[in-house]
Amino acid sequence: MNVYITKLNGMSFTSTEQYAQHMAADIAHSLGIREMGIYRYYAEAESTENRTRRFDGIIAGINVGDIVICQFPTWNGLSFERALVRHIKAYHGRIIIFIHDVEALMSDTHHKDLQDTVELYNEAEVLIVPSLGMRMFLTEHGIRTGMKFVIQEMWDYTALPGTLGSGTWNREIHFAGNPDGIHFPNAWEWEVPLKVYSDSECHGTHVRKMGWLAPERLLMELAKGGFGLVWYGNEEWRRYLSVNNSLKLGVYFAAGIPVIVPRGISSRSIIEENHLGIAADTLEEAAEAIKKMTETDYQVYSAAAAQFAPLVREGFFTKKCLLDAIHMSVRNDMYTYSESNETYRMSECTFAYVCLKESYKNNLALSWAFQGEAEGFLIYDADSGKAAGEISNVLEHYFLLEDYPKTARFIVKAYVRTLKGKMILAESGAAAVSEMLPIKPVVSLIMPAYNAEEYIARSIDTALAQSFPDMELIIVNDGSTDETQAVLDWYRERYPQVKTFYKENGGQAAARNMGIEKAEGNYIAFMDNDDTLRPDMIERLYATIVKNDCDIAMTSVYMLTGERYEDMTSYPMIEDTAVSIEVFFEYYMRNLSPVLWNKLYRASLVKEHPCAVRVTFEDDAWTPYVLSYADRVCYINAHLYEYDRSRGSTAIHASWNRPVEEKFLDHRELVLFFLENGNQERKDLLKKLALVYVSAFPYSASYVGYSELRKEIEQM
């Protein structure tokens, strides 16, 4: 049996894609693996007959049972790669696919190719994937049952200069990449210097253009000290980094220097566990950490990186992947995949809370709070031991159980998938329905309701499942014309903490204000009638607002679109720590998200400053208004509120399809509301925020009314 590996040729000498394939092929050669050259060309213009002759030439040397490790993508297109695999199989060769990049995930224009890409991967016996996250993603998107996986974890970087000096302590950051399409090198404003190794122009403050350097020279320059930076240019690349490896990490570690990475990167665990660098939510946070760092702190990071460097320089990650993949393709006794140890950290997996409640139409609603890394949940009837359901999205925390008696009990089990089946990581205790007793409310949760009979039960269920016991739920029916009131009556009759009120239709703000008037708690929160709460939201916000003596506590937000959970609102703030409203406004102006329902407010603050009525964009107007009267706020970055847009909103679509003149008048109205009614002692802060709002409005650059509004704001 011979083993071959494909090797890409014909790209630019500065191409990282070609460099990675050449490096992997060179490492493979040291293991006795033969090379199979693939040339980069315009494959779409080639006839089928010519392509067949090309493939016959490429693979003519293989025999029955030989293994070909295909480094994909070839950048010649999916049709080329499918045809290549078919020809190898026609020669009775066996396929291992070494995934470097997934083009279908790299840009929106290629998303349509994802299914075809997965079908290509299904032709392999073994997949070498960059990360556990990539394995999970592919499994969820159609990889066949029984596929064997090898987890790469990290790129090697084997370009070696004669000697590498010992890095010295200096507060500087290296970015070894192309800044084209990435805004941060041009927007760099922090005191820590940024060195960019590219021939592209970059004009940020404290940015030094170093030009493109050959691998050996680059390593020698990086080895002088500082931190290597891996960062994303937009939200799409941030998501890609969460499942794919960055070759830049291998570059920095080969040079023996620590790194700065975004917290969501796929390699975060290996970096943090081995003290190889800093994970941060923002570049500002990273720059501030380096600014405060001492030489002693740096030497600890540097020593860890220097100890790690030989693994990367000698190609051990690639060698391990290739050898494991070859063994898996031949041996029937290798049922599992090679992976990092984070998958089976069972001691870190636990159910912090599980709750069973009666739900509308005599169903049962099961909710839970899980801590740890898993892939899904299994739900079992605790008395019969029979399976009751499964959830394949680990971010979900709610399951509706139908046709079970009120006396039933249920257990939730967290699992990961292996080739032997689902492995259980943690198991909850048995949850049973308990009687709800009257309470003296400490927190009042207010929900306006309008024509929500089809989905409001789920929202109420997640509110009633809160782990904070002393909470009343106030629901105001804003003149619904469907059966919403019947749903509310059902919950009010069964739960003493549910209080319902009816009013003529007048909009969400007016409904919330009625709820504010009726609220008896010391703190007030809001939720919409189609959204969901994590079971520990109120408990965690209450704990931090009391501990830090704040007026407002807030959490980050997930937006739900179908089965996807997307980060909607988050701030680079230190968790569970009070900051002044002036400091928070600086964060707020960088990430405008004028939502009111991800917060817990001191009741007196809200009762003195009720919601904005007769304003088209009620939330946008009220949020900065009420914030201006707060003194201290705190934050929990746990995505405890879930904004559900699965059903869309015809009202929002109708609003944005109106003439630009009408939309401008609404924008002017909301800005003037918080400027005129907000805390006048913070007028300058509100004016600054108003100008940010105006710049963010659609058509602000083209419609003359916005420039006039800016002048009006500046003169106030």
PDB file of N, CA and C in Angstrom, residues 366-425:
ATOM      1  N   LEU A 366     -40.619  21.826  30.024  1.00  0.00           N
ATOM      2  CA  LEU A 366     -39.376  21.486  30.705  1.00  0.00           C
ATOM      3  C   LEU A 366     -38.308  22.512  30.334  1.00  0.00           C
ATOM      4  N   SER A 367     -37.646  23.090  31.330  1.00  0.00           N
ATOM      5  CA  SER A 367     -36.586  24.079  31.106  1.00  0.00           C
ATOM      6  C   SER A 367     -35.371  23.698  31.932  1.00  0.00           C
ATOM      7  N   TRP A 368     -34.183  24.134  31.473  1.00  0.00           N
ATOM      8  CA  TRP A 368     -32.964  23.785  32.199  1.00  0.00           C
ATOM      9  C   TRP A 368     -31.869  24.810  31.913  1.00  0.00           C
ATOM     10  N   ALA A 369     -30.919  24.885  32.819  1.00  0.00           N
ATOM     11  CA  ALA A 369     -29.709  25.693  32.649  1.00  0.00           C
ATOM     12  C   ALA A 369     -28.525  24.738  32.684  1.00  0.00           C
ATOM     13  N   PHE A 370     -27.788  24.671  31.570  1.00  0.00           N
ATOM     14  CA  PHE A 370     -26.669  23.726  31.453  1.00  0.00           C
ATOM     15  C   PHE A 370     -25.362  24.500  31.344  1.00  0.00           C
ATOM     16  N   GLN A 371     -24.332  23.992  32.014  1.00  0.00           N
ATOM     17  CA  GLN A 371     -23.002  24.592  31.950  1.00  0.00           C
ATOM     18  C   GLN A 371     -22.027  23.560  31.413  1.00  0.00           C
ATOM     19  N   GLY A 372     -21.273  23.928  30.359  1.00  0.00           N
ATOM     20  CA  GLY A 372     -20.308  23.008  29.781  1.00  0.00           C
ATOM     21  C   GLY A 372     -20.461  22.915  28.274  1.00  0.00           C
ATOM     22  N   GLU A 373     -19.599  22.099  27.663  1.00  0.00           N
ATOM     23  CA  GLU A 373     -19.607  21.910  26.217  1.00  0.00           C
ATOM     24  C   GLU A 373     -20.305  20.596  25.882  1.00  0.00           C
ATOM     25  N   ALA A 374     -21.338  20.661  25.060  1.00  0.00           N
ATOM     26  CA  ALA A 374     -22.056  19.467  24.625  1.00  0.00           C
ATOM     27  C   ALA A 374     -22.566  19.708  23.206  1.00  0.00           C
ATOM     28  N   GLU A 375     -23.270  18.728  22.648  1.00  0.00           N
ATOM     29  CA  GLU A 375     -23.812  18.858  21.299  1.00  0.00           C
ATOM     30  C   GLU A 375     -25.316  18.780  21.261  1.00  0.00           C
ATOM     31  N   GLY A 376     -25.935  18.303  22.324  1.00  0.00           N
ATOM     32  CA  GLY A 376     -27.381  18.201  22.336  1.00  0.00           C
ATOM     33  C   GLY A 376     -27.879  17.610  23.638  1.00  0.00           C
ATOM     34  N   PHE A 377     -29.205  17.431  23.708  1.00  0.00           N
ATOM     35  CA  PHE A 377     -29.830  16.941  24.931  1.00  0.00           C
ATOM     36  C   PHE A 377     -30.812  15.815  24.608  1.00  0.00           C
ATOM     37  N   LEU A 378     -30.840  14.825  25.478  1.00  0.00           N
ATOM     38  CA  LEU A 378     -31.828  13.756  25.432  1.00  0.00           C
ATOM     39  C   LEU A 378     -32.747  13.916  26.632  1.00  0.00           C
ATOM     40  N   ILE A 379     -34.048  13.723  26.422  1.00  0.00           N
ATOM     41  CA  ILE A 379     -35.032  13.898  27.482  1.00  0.00           C
ATOM     42  C   ILE A 379     -35.722  12.563  27.720  1.00  0.00           C
ATOM     43  N   TYR A 380     -35.777  12.157  28.987  1.00  0.00           N
ATOM     44  CA  TYR A 380     -36.329  10.854  29.345  1.00  0.00           C
ATOM     45  C   TYR A 380     -37.424  11.003  30.401  1.00  0.00           C
ATOM     46  N   ASP A 381     -38.421  10.149  30.281  1.00  0.00           N
ATOM     47  CA  ASP A 381     -39.411   9.986  31.336  1.00  0.00           C
ATOM     48  C   ASP A 381     -38.700   9.293  32.505  1.00  0.00           C
ATOM     49  N   ALA A 382     -38.615   9.976  33.634  1.00  0.00           N
ATOM     50  CA  ALA A 382     -37.830   9.452  34.760  1.00  0.00           C
ATOM     51  C   ALA A 382     -38.436   8.190  35.353  1.00  0.00           C
ATOM     52  N   ASP A 383     -39.733   7.982  35.223  1.00  0.00           N
ATOM     53  CA  ASP A 383     -40.393   6.838  35.837  1.00  0.00           C
ATOM     54  C   ASP A 383     -40.351   5.601  34.948  1.00  0.00           C
ATOM     55  N   SER A 384     -40.576   5.788  33.638  1.00  0.00           N
ATOM     56  CA  SER A 384     -40.575   4.633  32.735  1.00  0.00           C
ATOM     57  C   SER A 384     -39.216   4.385  32.098  1.00  0.00           C
ATOM     58  N   GLY A 385     -38.344   5.412  32.103  1.00  0.00           N
ATOM     59  CA  GLY A 385     -37.044   5.293  31.459  1.00  0.00           C
ATOM     60  C   GLY A 385     -37.098   5.445  29.952  1.00  0.00           C
ATOM     61  N   LYS A 386     -38.287   5.712  29.387  1.00  0.00           N
ATOM     62  CA  LYS A 386     -38.433   5.847  27.944  1.00  0.00           C
ATOM     63  C   LYS A 386     -38.020   7.238  27.468  1.00  0.00           C
ATOM     64  N   ALA A 387     -37.472   7.290  26.234  1.00  0.00           N
ATOM     65  CA  ALA A 387     -37.079   8.566  25.646  1.00  0.00           C
ATOM     66  C   ALA A 387     -38.317   9.402  25.354  1.00  0.00           C
ATOM     67  N   ALA A 388     -38.245  10.689  25.682  1.00  0.00           N
ATOM     68  CA  ALA A 388     -39.363  11.602  25.441  1.00  0.00           C
ATOM     69  C   ALA A 388     -39.052  12.634  24.370  1.00  0.00           C
ATOM     70  N   GLY A 389     -37.789  12.787  24.020  1.00  0.00           N
ATOM     71  CA  GLY A 389     -37.445  13.765  22.993  1.00  0.00           C
ATOM     72  C   GLY A 389     -35.953  13.998  22.937  1.00  0.00           C
ATOM     73  N   GLU A 390     -35.540  14.723  21.907  1.00  0.00           N
ATOM     74  CA  GLU A 390     -34.124  15.055  21.712  1.00  0.00           C
ATOM     75  C   GLU A 390     -34.018  16.453  21.122  1.00  0.00           C
ATOM     76  N   ILE A 391     -33.007  17.182  21.551  1.00  0.00           N
ATOM     77  CA  ILE A 391     -32.700  18.504  21.008  1.00  0.00           C
ATOM     78  C   ILE A 391     -31.253  18.488  20.552  1.00  0.00           C
ATOM     79  N   SER A 392     -31.035  18.816  19.282  1.00  0.00           N
ATOM     80  CA  SER A 392     -29.679  18.740  18.730  1.00  0.00           C
ATOM     81  C   SER A 392     -28.928  20.050  18.817  1.00  0.00           C
ATOM     82  N   ASN A 393     -29.561  21.100  19.339  1.00  0.00           N
ATOM     83  CA  ASN A 393     -28.900  22.398  19.499  1.00  0.00           C
ATOM     84  C   ASN A 393     -28.646  22.639  20.979  1.00  0.00           C
ATOM     85  N   VAL A 394     -27.377  22.702  21.354  1.00  0.00           N
ATOM     86  CA  VAL A 394     -27.026  22.786  22.776  1.00  0.00           C
ATOM     87  C   VAL A 394     -27.421  24.126  23.395  1.00  0.00           C
ATOM     88  N   LEU A 395     -27.751  25.126  22.570  1.00  0.00           N
ATOM     89  CA  LEU A 395     -28.151  26.424  23.107  1.00  0.00           C
ATOM     90  C   LEU A 395     -29.625  26.452  23.520  1.00  0.00           C
ATOM     91  N   GLU A 396     -30.386  25.477  23.090  1.00  0.00           N
ATOM     92  CA  GLU A 396     -31.793  25.436  23.479  1.00  0.00           C
ATOM     93  C   GLU A 396     -31.930  24.996  24.937  1.00  0.00           C
ATOM     94  N   HIS A 397     -33.041  25.408  25.555  1.00  0.00           N
ATOM     95  CA  HIS A 397     -33.212  25.154  26.991  1.00  0.00           C
ATOM     96  C   HIS A 397     -34.678  24.968  27.352  1.00  0.00           C
ATOM     97  N   TYR A 398     -35.510  24.665  26.365  1.00  0.00           N
ATOM     98  CA  TYR A 398     -36.957  24.555  26.584  1.00  0.00           C
ATOM     99  C   TYR A 398     -37.496  23.431  25.718  1.00  0.00           C
ATOM    100  N   PHE A 399     -38.359  22.582  26.300  1.00  0.00           N
ATOM    101  CA  PHE A 399     -38.953  21.486  25.533  1.00  0.00           C
ATOM    102  C   PHE A 399     -40.381  21.289  25.999  1.00  0.00           C
ATOM    103  N   LEU A 400     -41.321  21.275  25.041  1.00  0.00           N
ATOM    104  CA  LEU A 400     -42.729  21.098  25.350  1.00  0.00           C
ATOM    105  C   LEU A 400     -43.090  19.616  25.281  1.00  0.00           C
ATOM    106  N   LEU A 401     -43.661  19.106  26.358  1.00  0.00           N
ATOM    107  CA  LEU A 401     -44.028  17.693  26.461  1.00  0.00           C
ATOM    108  C   LEU A 401     -45.547  17.562  26.387  1.00  0.00           C
ATOM    109  N   GLU A 402     -46.027  16.815  25.415  1.00  0.00           N
ATOM    110  CA  GLU A 402     -47.457  16.665  25.196  1.00  0.00           C
ATOM    111  C   GLU A 402     -47.921  15.261  25.611  1.00  0.00           C
ATOM    112  N   ASP A 403     -49.160  15.190  26.060  1.00  0.00           N
ATOM    113  CA  ASP A 403     -49.806  13.907  26.401  1.00  0.00           C
ATOM    114  C   ASP A 403     -49.136  13.192  27.570  1.00  0.00           C
ATOM    115  N   TYR A 404     -48.666  13.952  28.525  1.00  0.00           N
ATOM    116  CA  TYR A 404     -48.129  13.360  29.757  1.00  0.00           C
ATOM    117  C   TYR A 404     -48.968  13.844  30.942  1.00  0.00           C
ATOM    118  N   PRO A 405     -49.132  13.017  31.964  1.00  0.00           N
ATOM    119  CA  PRO A 405     -49.886  13.460  33.145  1.00  0.00           C
ATOM    120  C   PRO A 405     -49.074  14.482  33.950  1.00  0.00           C
ATOM    121  N   LYS A 406     -49.783  15.232  34.759  1.00  0.00           N
ATOM    122  CA  LYS A 406     -49.150  16.254  35.588  1.00  0.00           C
ATOM    123  C   LYS A 406     -48.155  15.643  36.575  1.00  0.00           C
ATOM    124  N   THR A 407     -48.325  14.369  36.897  1.00  0.00           N
ATOM    125  CA  THR A 407     -47.461  13.707  37.876  1.00  0.00           C
ATOM    126  C   THR A 407     -46.158  13.175  37.265  1.00  0.00           C
ATOM    127  N   ALA A 408     -45.991  13.297  35.954  1.00  0.00           N
ATOM    128  CA  ALA A 408     -44.789  12.768  35.291  1.00  0.00           C
ATOM    129  C   ALA A 408     -43.544  13.523  35.733  1.00  0.00           C
ATOM    130  N   ARG A 409     -42.418  12.840  35.681  1.00  0.00           N
ATOM    131  CA  ARG A 409     -41.119  13.453  35.999  1.00  0.00           C
ATOM    132  C   ARG A 409     -40.171  13.212  34.822  1.00  0.00           C
ATOM    133  N   PHE A 410     -39.207  14.142  34.645  1.00  0.00           N
ATOM    134  CA  PHE A 410     -38.333  14.038  33.481  1.00  0.00           C
ATOM    135  C   PHE A 410     -36.877  14.348  33.840  1.00  0.00           C
ATOM    136  N   ILE A 411     -35.985  13.721  33.083  1.00  0.00           N
ATOM    137  CA  ILE A 411     -34.538  13.889  33.233  1.00  0.00           C
ATOM    138  C   ILE A 411     -33.978  14.399  31.903  1.00  0.00           C
ATOM    139  N   VAL A 412     -33.007  15.302  31.985  1.00  0.00           N
ATOM    140  CA  VAL A 412     -32.320  15.804  30.793  1.00  0.00           C
ATOM    141  C   VAL A 412     -30.874  15.314  30.830  1.00  0.00           C
ATOM    142  N   LYS A 413     -30.391  14.791  29.698  1.00  0.00           N
ATOM    143  CA  LYS A 413     -29.014  14.323  29.592  1.00  0.00           C
ATOM    144  C   LYS A 413     -28.306  15.077  28.465  1.00  0.00           C
ATOM    145  N   ALA A 414     -27.116  15.605  28.756  1.00  0.00           N
ATOM    146  CA  ALA A 414     -26.300  16.286  27.744  1.00  0.00           C
ATOM    147  C   ALA A 414     -25.364  15.271  27.106  1.00  0.00           C
ATOM    148  N   TYR A 415     -25.200  15.371  25.778  1.00  0.00           N
ATOM    149  CA  TYR A 415     -24.381  14.378  25.082  1.00  0.00           C
ATOM    150  C   TYR A 415     -23.477  15.010  24.036  1.00  0.00           C
ATOM    151  N   VAL A 416     -22.458  14.236  23.619  1.00  0.00           N
ATOM    152  CA  VAL A 416     -21.686  14.501  22.408  1.00  0.00           C
ATOM    153  C   VAL A 416     -21.773  13.252  21.545  1.00  0.00           C
ATOM    154  N   ARG A 417     -21.602  13.431  20.233  1.00  0.00           N
ATOM    155  CA  ARG A 417     -21.664  12.300  19.311  1.00  0.00           C
ATOM    156  C   ARG A 417     -20.274  11.686  19.147  1.00  0.00           C
ATOM    157  N   THR A 418     -20.204  10.384  19.155  1.00  0.00           N
ATOM    158  CA  THR A 418     -18.989   9.660  18.801  1.00  0.00           C
ATOM    159  C   THR A 418     -19.379   8.586  17.798  1.00  0.00           C
ATOM    160  N   LEU A 419     -18.398   7.927  17.220  1.00  0.00           N
ATOM    161  CA  LEU A 419     -18.701   6.880  16.256  1.00  0.00           C
ATOM    162  C   LEU A 419     -19.316   5.650  16.923  1.00  0.00           C
ATOM    163  N   LYS A 420     -19.212   5.588  18.227  1.00  0.00           N
ATOM    164  CA  LYS A 420     -19.880   4.511  18.962  1.00  0.00           C
ATOM    165  C   LYS A 420     -21.300   4.899  19.362  1.00  0.00           C
ATOM    166  N   GLY A 421     -21.661   6.146  19.078  1.00  0.00           N
ATOM    167  CA  GLY A 421     -22.989   6.627  19.449  1.00  0.00           C
ATOM    168  C   GLY A 421     -22.887   7.861  20.321  1.00  0.00           C
ATOM    169  N   LYS A 422     -23.967   8.209  20.976  1.00  0.00           N
ATOM    170  CA  LYS A 422     -24.005   9.401  21.825  1.00  0.00           C
ATOM    171  C   LYS A 422     -23.394   9.078  23.190  1.00  0.00           C
ATOM    172  N   MET A 423     -22.454   9.922  23.615  1.00  0.00           N
ATOM    173  CA  MET A 423     -21.839   9.741  24.924  1.00  0.00           C
ATOM    174  C   MET A 423     -22.410  10.780  25.875  1.00  0.00           C
ATOM    175  N   ILE A 424     -22.933  10.354  27.015  1.00  0.00           N
ATOM    176  CA  ILE A 424     -23.557  11.239  27.988  1.00  0.00           C
ATOM    177  C   ILE A 424     -22.487  11.929  28.825  1.00  0.00           C
ATOM    178  N   LEU A 425     -22.564  13.261  28.874  1.00  0.00           N
ATOM    179  CA  LEU A 425     -21.601  14.047  29.651  1.00  0.00           C
ATOM    180  C   LEU A 425     -22.141  14.436  31.020  1.00  0.00           C
TER     181      LEU A 425
END
